[in-house]
mmCIF file of C-alpha atoms in Angstrom:
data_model
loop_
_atom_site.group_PDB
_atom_site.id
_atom_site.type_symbol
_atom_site.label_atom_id
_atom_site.label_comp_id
_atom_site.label_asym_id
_atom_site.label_seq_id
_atom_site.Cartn_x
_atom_site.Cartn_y
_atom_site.Cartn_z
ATOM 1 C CA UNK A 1 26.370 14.891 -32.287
ATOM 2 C CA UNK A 2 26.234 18.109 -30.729
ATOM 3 C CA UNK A 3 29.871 20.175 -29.761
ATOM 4 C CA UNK A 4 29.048 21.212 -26.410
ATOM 5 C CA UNK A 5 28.921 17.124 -25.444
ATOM 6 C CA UNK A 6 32.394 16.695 -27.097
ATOM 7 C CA UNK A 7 35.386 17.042 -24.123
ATOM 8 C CA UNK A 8 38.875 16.941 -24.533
ATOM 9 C CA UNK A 9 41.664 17.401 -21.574
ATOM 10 C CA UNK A 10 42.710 20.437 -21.571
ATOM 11 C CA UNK A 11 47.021 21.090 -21.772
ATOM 12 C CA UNK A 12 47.025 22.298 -17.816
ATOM 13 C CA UNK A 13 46.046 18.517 -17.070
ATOM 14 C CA UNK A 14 47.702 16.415 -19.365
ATOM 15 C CA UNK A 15 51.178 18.290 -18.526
ATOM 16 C CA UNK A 16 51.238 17.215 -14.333
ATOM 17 C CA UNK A 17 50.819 14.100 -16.136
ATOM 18 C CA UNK A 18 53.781 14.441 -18.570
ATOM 19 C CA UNK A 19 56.069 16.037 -15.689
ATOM 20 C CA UNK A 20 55.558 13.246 -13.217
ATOM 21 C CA UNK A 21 56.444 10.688 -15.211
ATOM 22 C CA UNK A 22 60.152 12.389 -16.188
ATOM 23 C CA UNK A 23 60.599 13.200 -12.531
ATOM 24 C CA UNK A 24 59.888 9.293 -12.030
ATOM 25 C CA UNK A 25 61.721 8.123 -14.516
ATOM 26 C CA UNK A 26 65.834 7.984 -13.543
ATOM 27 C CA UNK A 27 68.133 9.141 -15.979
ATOM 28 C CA UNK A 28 69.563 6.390 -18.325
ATOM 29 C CA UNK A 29 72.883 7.069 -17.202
ATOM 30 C CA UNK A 30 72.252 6.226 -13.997
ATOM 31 C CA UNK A 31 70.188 2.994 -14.281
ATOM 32 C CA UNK A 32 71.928 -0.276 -14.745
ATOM 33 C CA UNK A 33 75.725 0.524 -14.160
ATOM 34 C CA UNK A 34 76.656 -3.146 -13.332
ATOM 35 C CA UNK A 35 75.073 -4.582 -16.949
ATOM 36 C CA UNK A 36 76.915 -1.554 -18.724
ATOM 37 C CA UNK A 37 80.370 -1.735 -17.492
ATOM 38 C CA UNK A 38 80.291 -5.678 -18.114
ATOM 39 C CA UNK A 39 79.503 -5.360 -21.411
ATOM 40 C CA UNK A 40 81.570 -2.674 -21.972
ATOM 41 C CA UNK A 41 84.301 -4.546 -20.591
ATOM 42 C CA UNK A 42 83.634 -7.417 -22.930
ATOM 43 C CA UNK A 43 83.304 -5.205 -25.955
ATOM 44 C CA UNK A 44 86.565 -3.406 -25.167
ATOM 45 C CA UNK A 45 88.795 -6.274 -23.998
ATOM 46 C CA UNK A 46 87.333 -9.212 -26.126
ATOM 47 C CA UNK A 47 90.364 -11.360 -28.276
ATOM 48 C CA UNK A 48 86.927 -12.504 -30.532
ATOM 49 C CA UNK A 49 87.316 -11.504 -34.459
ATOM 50 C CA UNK A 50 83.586 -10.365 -33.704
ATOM 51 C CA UNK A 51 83.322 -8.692 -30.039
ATOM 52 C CA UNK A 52 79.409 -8.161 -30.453
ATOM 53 C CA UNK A 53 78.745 -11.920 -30.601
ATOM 54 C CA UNK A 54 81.190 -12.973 -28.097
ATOM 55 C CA UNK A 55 79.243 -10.244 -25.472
ATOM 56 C CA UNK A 56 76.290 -11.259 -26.643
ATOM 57 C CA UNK A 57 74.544 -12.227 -23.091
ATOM 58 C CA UNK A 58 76.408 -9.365 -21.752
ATOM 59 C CA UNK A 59 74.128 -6.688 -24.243
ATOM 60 C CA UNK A 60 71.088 -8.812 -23.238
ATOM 61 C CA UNK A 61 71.233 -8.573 -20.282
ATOM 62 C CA UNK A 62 71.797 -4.485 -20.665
ATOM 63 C CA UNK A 63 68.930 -4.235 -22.333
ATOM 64 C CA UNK A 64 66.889 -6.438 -20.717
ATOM 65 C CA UNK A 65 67.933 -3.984 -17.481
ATOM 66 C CA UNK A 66 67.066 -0.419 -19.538
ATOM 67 C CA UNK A 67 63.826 -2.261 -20.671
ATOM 68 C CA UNK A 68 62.934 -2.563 -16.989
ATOM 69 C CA UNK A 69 62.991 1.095 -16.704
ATOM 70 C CA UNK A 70 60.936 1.857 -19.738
ATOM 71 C CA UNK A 71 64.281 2.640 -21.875
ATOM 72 C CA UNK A 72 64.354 0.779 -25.263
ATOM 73 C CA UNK A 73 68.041 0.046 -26.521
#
């Protein structure tokens, strides 16, 4: 195999690439404010000996929302 047939992308193109994507991409902060504050309100003002279980749906649901914008929680 000769080295003159071998390409590879060169930085200058894969960055546009890179940049558009993060200028796509919201901030997580701002994505999914509904799901968030319900679960924090469960999590904060639960009576359950074990909050995380009784919110359960509530931190599904959250992350089932960040998944949708390519944010794994």
């Amino acid at each position: 195999m000769d080295a003159k047939t071998i390409s590879f992308p060169s930085s200058a193109q894969a960055a546009p690439a890179a940049a558009s994507d993060n200028t796509q991409k919201p901030k997580p902060c701002c994505v999914c404010k509904d799901e968030k504050s319900k679960r924090d309100e469960c999590m904060l003002f639960s009576k359950a000996s074990d909050p995380a279980a009784d919110c359960k749906s509530f931190v599904e649901q959250y992350k089932s929302c960040m998944l949708g914008f390519g944010y794994k929680v």
